[in-house]
Short mmCIF file of C-alpha atoms in Angstrom, two decimals:
data_model
loop_
_atom_site.label_atom_id
_atom_site.label_comp_id
_atom_site.label_asym_id
_atom_site.label_seq_id
_atom_site.Cartn_x
_atom_site.Cartn_y
_atom_site.Cartn_z
CA MET A 43 0.00 0.00 0.00
CA ASN A 44 1.50 3.38 -0.94
CA THR A 45 2.12 6.21 1.53
CA LYS A 46 -1.03 8.11 0.61
CA MET A 47 -3.26 5.09 0.99
CA SER A 48 -1.58 4.16 4.27
CA LYS A 49 -2.40 7.62 5.62
CA MET A 50 -6.02 7.19 4.55
CA TRP A 51 -6.12 3.84 6.30
CA MET A 52 -4.86 5.31 9.55
CA GLN A 53 -7.36 8.15 9.34
CA SER A 54 -10.26 5.79 8.84
CA ALA A 55 -9.32 3.15 11.43
CA ALA A 56 -10.20 3.83 15.05
CA ILE A 57 -7.61 1.40 16.33
CA ALA A 58 -3.84 1.61 16.56
CA ALA A 59 -3.08 -1.43 14.45
CA ALA A 60 -4.76 -1.99 11.11
CA ALA A 61 -6.04 -5.41 10.22
CA VAL A 62 -4.30 -7.17 7.35
CA LEU A 63 -6.49 -8.75 4.71
CA VAL A 64 -5.24 -12.09 3.42
CA PHE A 65 -6.97 -13.98 0.67
CA ALA A 66 -6.11 -17.58 1.44
CA GLY A 67 -6.42 -20.37 -1.06
CA VAL A 68 -7.26 -18.22 -4.10
CA PRO A 69 -6.01 -19.86 -7.31
CA ALA A 70 -3.91 -18.06 -9.91
CA ALA A 71 -6.42 -18.95 -12.60
CA ARG A 72 -7.59 -16.74 -15.44
CA ALA A 73 -10.73 -16.52 -17.48
CA GLU A 74 -10.26 -18.88 -20.39
CA ARG A 75 -11.01 -16.28 -23.08
CA TYR A 76 -9.14 -13.33 -21.58
CA GLU A 77 -5.39 -13.09 -21.05
CA SER A 78 -3.89 -10.62 -18.60
CA ALA A 79 -2.58 -7.37 -20.05
CA GLY A 80 1.13 -6.95 -19.54
CA GLY A 81 3.79 -4.29 -20.01
CA ASP A 82 2.71 -0.76 -19.21
CA ALA A 83 -1.02 -1.39 -19.43
CA PRO A 84 -2.64 0.95 -16.89
CA GLY A 85 -4.10 -0.97 -13.98
CA ALA A 86 -2.36 -4.22 -14.90
CA ASP A 87 -1.05 -6.46 -12.13
CA ARG A 88 -2.12 -4.24 -9.23
CA ALA A 89 -2.16 -5.68 -5.70
CA ILE A 90 -5.43 -6.36 -3.91
CA GLY A 91 -5.03 -7.80 -0.45
CA GLY A 92 -2.04 -8.84 1.62
CA GLY A 93 -2.05 -12.30 0.05
CA GLY A 94 -0.46 -10.88 -3.11
CA HIS A 95 -3.42 -11.51 -5.39
CA ARG A 96 -3.88 -8.79 -7.97
CA TYR A 97 -6.25 -7.07 -10.32
CA ARG A 98 -5.02 -8.05 -13.77
CA ALA A 99 -6.38 -5.82 -16.48
CA PRO A 100 -7.52 -7.93 -19.45
CA LEU A 101 -6.27 -7.26 -22.93
CA PRO A 102 -8.56 -4.75 -24.65
CA PRO A 103 -10.36 -5.52 -27.91
CA GLU A 104 -8.17 -5.61 -31.03
CA ALA A 105 -9.32 -2.12 -32.02
CA GLY A 106 -8.38 -0.81 -28.57
CA ALA A 107 -10.52 0.04 -25.57
CA PRO A 108 -13.58 1.98 -26.76
CA ALA A 109 -13.72 5.69 -25.99
CA GLY A 110 -15.54 6.95 -22.94
CA ARG A 111 -15.53 9.58 -20.25
CA PRO A 112 -14.56 8.45 -16.73
CA SER A 113 -15.16 11.81 -15.02
CA GLY A 114 -17.60 14.68 -15.45
CA GLY A 115 -17.11 18.27 -16.55
CA ALA A 116 -18.88 21.54 -17.17
CA SER A 117 -18.78 23.79 -20.21
CA ARG A 118 -18.54 27.04 -18.29
CA GLY A 119 -16.39 28.43 -15.51
CA GLY A 120 -17.37 29.26 -11.97
CA ALA A 121 -17.35 27.82 -8.51
CA ASP A 122 -19.28 24.71 -9.57
CA VAL A 123 -16.74 23.48 -12.12
CA ARG A 124 -14.43 21.71 -9.67
CA ILE A 125 -17.33 19.87 -8.04
CA CYS A 126 -18.95 18.98 -11.36
CA GLN A 127 -15.71 17.54 -12.73
CA SER A 128 -15.51 15.21 -9.72
CA LEU A 129 -18.45 13.09 -10.90
CA THR A 130 -16.66 9.77 -11.42
CA ALA A 131 -17.44 6.37 -12.89
CA LEU A 132 -15.66 3.72 -10.82
CA VAL A 133 -14.26 1.97 -13.89
CA PRO A 134 -10.64 1.64 -15.09
CA SER A 135 -9.64 3.89 -17.97
CA THR A 136 -6.64 3.76 -20.27
CA ARG A 137 -4.86 6.21 -22.53
CA GLU A 138 -5.40 5.12 -26.13
CA VAL A 139 -4.33 6.43 -29.54
CA GLY A 140 -6.86 6.34 -32.37
CA ARG A 141 -6.18 5.68 -36.03
CA ASN A 142 -6.02 9.44 -36.58
CA GLY A 143 -3.18 9.67 -34.08
CA ARG A 144 -5.22 11.48 -31.46
CA GLU A 145 -5.25 10.37 -27.85
CA TYR A 146 -8.47 9.46 -26.07
CA ARG A 147 -9.56 7.77 -22.86
CA GLY A 148 -10.64 4.17 -23.20
CA VAL A 149 -13.30 3.30 -20.62
CA TRP A 150 -14.09 -0.41 -20.68
CA ALA A 151 -14.24 -3.29 -18.21
CA LEU A 152 -15.51 -6.85 -17.94
CA THR A 153 -18.30 -8.54 -16.02
CA ALA A 154 -19.25 -12.19 -15.72
CA ALA A 155 -22.77 -11.28 -14.59
CA ALA A 156 -25.84 -11.43 -16.79
CA HIS A 157 -27.24 -8.44 -14.87
CA PRO A 158 -24.26 -6.47 -13.50
CA THR A 159 -24.05 -3.43 -11.24
CA LEU A 160 -22.14 -0.26 -12.17
CA TRP A 161 -20.82 2.18 -9.57
CA PHE A 162 -20.56 5.97 -9.54
CA TYR A 163 -19.21 8.62 -7.18
CA ILE A 164 -21.43 11.72 -6.98
CA PRO A 165 -19.93 14.65 -5.03
CA TYR A 166 -23.16 16.63 -4.77
CA ALA A 167 -26.80 16.03 -3.83
CA VAL A 168 -29.15 14.81 -6.56
CA THR A 169 -32.72 15.90 -5.87
CA SER A 170 -36.12 14.97 -7.26
CA ASP A 171 -36.21 18.34 -9.01
CA GLU A 172 -33.09 17.44 -11.01
CA PRO A 173 -32.72 13.64 -10.81
CA ALA A 174 -29.94 11.58 -12.36
CA GLU A 175 -30.40 9.12 -15.23
CA PHE A 176 -28.66 5.89 -16.23
CA VAL A 177 -28.98 4.33 -19.69
CA LEU A 178 -27.54 1.08 -21.07
CA PHE A 179 -27.29 0.63 -24.87
CA ASP A 180 -26.35 -2.39 -26.94
CA ASP A 181 -23.76 -2.19 -29.72
CA ARG A 182 -26.48 -1.15 -32.18
CA ARG A 183 -27.40 1.87 -30.03
CA ARG A 184 -30.67 0.36 -28.87
CA ILE A 185 -31.70 1.13 -25.30
CA ILE A 186 -31.53 -2.02 -23.19
CA TYR A 187 -32.29 -0.40 -19.85
CA ARG A 188 -33.06 3.11 -18.60
CA LYS A 189 -33.37 4.23 -14.99
CA GLN A 190 -34.66 7.74 -14.50
CA ASP A 191 -35.50 9.76 -11.40
CA ILE A 192 -32.39 8.66 -9.50
CA VAL A 193 -32.15 10.68 -6.27
CA LEU A 194 -29.18 10.87 -3.90
CA SER A 195 -29.97 12.50 -0.58
CA ASN A 196 -26.49 12.17 0.95
CA GLU A 197 -23.68 14.41 -0.26
CA PRO A 198 -21.29 13.05 -1.41
CA GLY A 199 -22.21 9.44 -2.10
CA ILE A 200 -21.30 6.30 -4.05
CA VAL A 201 -24.21 4.52 -5.72
CA GLY A 202 -24.51 1.20 -7.50
CA ILE A 203 -26.93 0.99 -10.42
CA SER A 204 -28.03 -2.63 -10.95
CA ILE A 205 -29.41 -3.94 -14.21
CA PRO A 206 -32.67 -5.65 -13.14
CA GLU A 207 -33.46 -9.31 -13.73
CA SER A 208 -36.39 -8.27 -15.92
CA THR A 209 -33.91 -6.89 -18.48
CA PRO A 210 -32.55 -9.27 -21.13
CA GLU A 211 -29.27 -10.87 -20.08
CA LEU A 212 -26.06 -9.34 -21.36
CA GLU A 213 -24.69 -11.57 -24.10
CA VAL A 214 -21.21 -13.04 -23.67
CA GLY A 215 -18.63 -11.17 -25.76
CA ARG A 216 -20.97 -8.38 -26.79
CA MET A 217 -20.20 -4.71 -26.10
CA TYR A 218 -22.69 -2.49 -24.26
CA ARG A 219 -22.39 1.26 -23.74
CA TRP A 220 -23.57 2.95 -20.56
CA ASN A 221 -24.22 6.61 -19.77
CA PHE A 222 -24.83 8.21 -16.36
CA GLN A 223 -25.81 11.87 -16.21
CA THR A 224 -26.79 14.42 -13.60
CA ARG A 225 -27.24 18.17 -13.39
CA CYS A 226 -24.59 20.27 -11.69
CA GLY A 227 -24.47 24.05 -11.62
CA GLY A 228 -27.45 24.15 -13.95
CA GLU A 229 -25.75 22.05 -16.64
CA ILE A 230 -25.85 18.39 -17.67
CA VAL A 231 -22.76 16.52 -16.48
CA PHE A 232 -22.14 12.93 -17.56
CA VAL A 233 -19.78 9.97 -17.59
CA GLU A 234 -19.89 7.09 -20.05
CA GLY A 235 -18.09 3.93 -21.02
CA TRP A 236 -18.44 0.32 -22.11
CA ILE A 237 -19.05 -3.02 -20.42
CA GLN A 238 -18.52 -6.48 -21.89
CA ARG A 239 -19.61 -9.82 -20.49
CA ALA A 240 -16.95 -12.53 -20.22
CA GLU A 241 -17.47 -16.24 -19.67
CA LEU A 242 -15.42 -17.78 -16.88
CA ASP A 243 -14.18 -21.33 -17.27
CA SER A 244 -15.54 -24.08 -15.03
CA GLU A 245 -12.49 -24.20 -12.75
CA ILE A 246 -12.73 -20.51 -11.87
CA THR A 247 -16.49 -20.75 -11.40
CA ALA A 248 -16.03 -23.67 -8.99
CA GLU A 249 -13.44 -21.73 -6.97
CA ILE A 250 -15.81 -18.76 -6.72
CA ASP A 251 -18.65 -21.00 -5.56
CA ARG A 252 -16.49 -22.39 -2.73
CA ALA A 253 -15.02 -19.06 -1.63
CA ARG A 254 -16.14 -16.48 0.91
CA PRO A 255 -17.17 -13.04 -0.41
CA LEU A 256 -13.77 -11.36 0.13
CA GLU A 257 -12.04 -14.29 -1.52
CA GLN A 258 -14.54 -14.14 -4.39
CA ALA A 259 -13.61 -10.49 -4.95
CA ALA A 260 -9.94 -11.47 -5.15
CA ILE A 261 -10.67 -14.21 -7.69
CA TYR A 262 -12.64 -11.85 -9.91
CA ALA A 263 -9.90 -9.21 -9.66
CA GLU A 264 -7.18 -11.75 -10.45
CA ASN A 265 -9.06 -12.66 -13.61
CA GLY A 266 -9.74 -9.11 -14.79
CA ILE A 267 -13.47 -9.14 -13.99
CA TRP A 268 -13.63 -5.61 -12.63
CA HIS A 269 -17.34 -5.01 -12.17
CA ASP A 270 -17.97 -8.18 -10.18
CA ALA A 271 -15.02 -7.61 -7.84
CA LEU A 272 -16.13 -4.02 -7.23
CA THR A 273 -19.77 -5.02 -6.68
CA LEU A 274 -18.87 -7.63 -4.08
CA LEU A 275 -16.76 -5.14 -2.15
CA GLY A 276 -19.25 -2.31 -2.62
CA ASN A 277 -22.07 -4.41 -1.18
CA LEU A 278 -19.88 -5.48 1.74
CA ARG A 279 -18.95 -1.83 2.40
CA ARG A 280 -22.61 -0.82 2.35
CA ASP A 281 -23.70 -3.61 4.71
CA ASP A 282 -20.73 -3.42 7.11
CA PRO A 283 -19.06 0.01 6.76
CA ASP A 284 -16.91 -0.45 9.89
CA ASN A 285 -15.30 -3.71 8.74
CA LEU A 286 -11.58 -2.92 8.38
CA ASP A 287 -10.81 -5.95 6.21
CA VAL A 288 -13.44 -4.85 3.71
CA LEU A 289 -12.21 -1.25 3.84
CA GLU A 290 -8.65 -2.29 3.06
CA ALA A 291 -9.73 -4.46 0.12
CA TRP A 292 -11.93 -1.61 -1.16
CA MET A 293 -9.04 0.87 -0.95
CA GLU A 294 -6.61 -1.44 -2.69
CA LEU A 295 -8.98 -2.21 -5.55
CA LEU A 296 -9.72 1.48 -6.12
CA GLU A 297 -5.97 2.18 -6.34
CA VAL A 298 -6.29 0.85 -9.89
CA LEU A 299 -8.28 3.95 -10.85
CA ASP A 300 -6.67 7.29 -11.64
CA LEU A 301 -8.66 9.29 -9.09
CA GLY A 302 -6.17 12.15 -8.72
CA GLU A 303 -6.75 14.59 -5.89
CA ASP A 304 -10.22 13.14 -5.28
CA GLU A 305 -8.80 9.74 -4.30
CA GLU A 306 -9.09 10.06 -0.53
CA GLU A 307 -12.58 11.55 -0.68
CA ILE A 308 -13.88 8.87 -3.03
CA VAL A 309 -12.33 5.90 -1.24
CA LEU A 310 -13.73 6.92 2.16
CA THR A 311 -17.17 8.01 0.92
CA PRO A 312 -19.97 5.77 2.25
CA ILE A 313 -22.06 3.63 -0.06
CA THR A 314 -25.47 5.27 -0.45
CA PRO A 315 -28.51 3.45 -1.87
CA ALA A 316 -30.00 5.32 -4.83
CA GLU A 317 -33.63 6.29 -4.26
#
């Protein structure tokens, strides 16, 4: 754990000695169809837990990670700009170069779930007068799911938006685009990216079925399945916010993201159910 994260740990723990999270008995298996990204791939081979198990970023599609927007912004200046820009999708992003030679941010991650949950940090209140909206599209730009009238009473907050069981299952290997938007300072602020469903092989699935929730998160992270690892830890944080083992795992997983000066605020923000 780096110096900054260690400081955050000490600030959040009410005891003198921090608990050490060890994922015991987690196999070094990978999803059959997805190899780990190597070299300088952002987020590759990042530690999660004292047992040495790591989030291994999967290789992106052949055309590169699709373009997205991991953090918000505003088109005009003023006191609200800094807050508006802090709207953040809790998804890894990479620096990509398009065919035209221009750089862009690739925002893409895997799930093994047919109905996954996506997570967002909102640094301001979202009221019923100006609610947030989440939309999921397929690769033909058809709307698969839309959730409107999202309200966040706590400020700031982290919310998980779950795709309901009534929605058609995400197809393995297919790309889906998501968009989450709010109003900030009188303007629309949004983040967007892509999610793709992967199929885990039977050995990994069996290990997950036998494991405890924290161990399951480590297995997903080891195999590059970002959304499922984050959802397990997010739900544990929501249900048991004072659990130091869960907090440490949550902090270490979020180290993968380039959160900049908002890192401490985001990592320690409580999980807030969306209304």
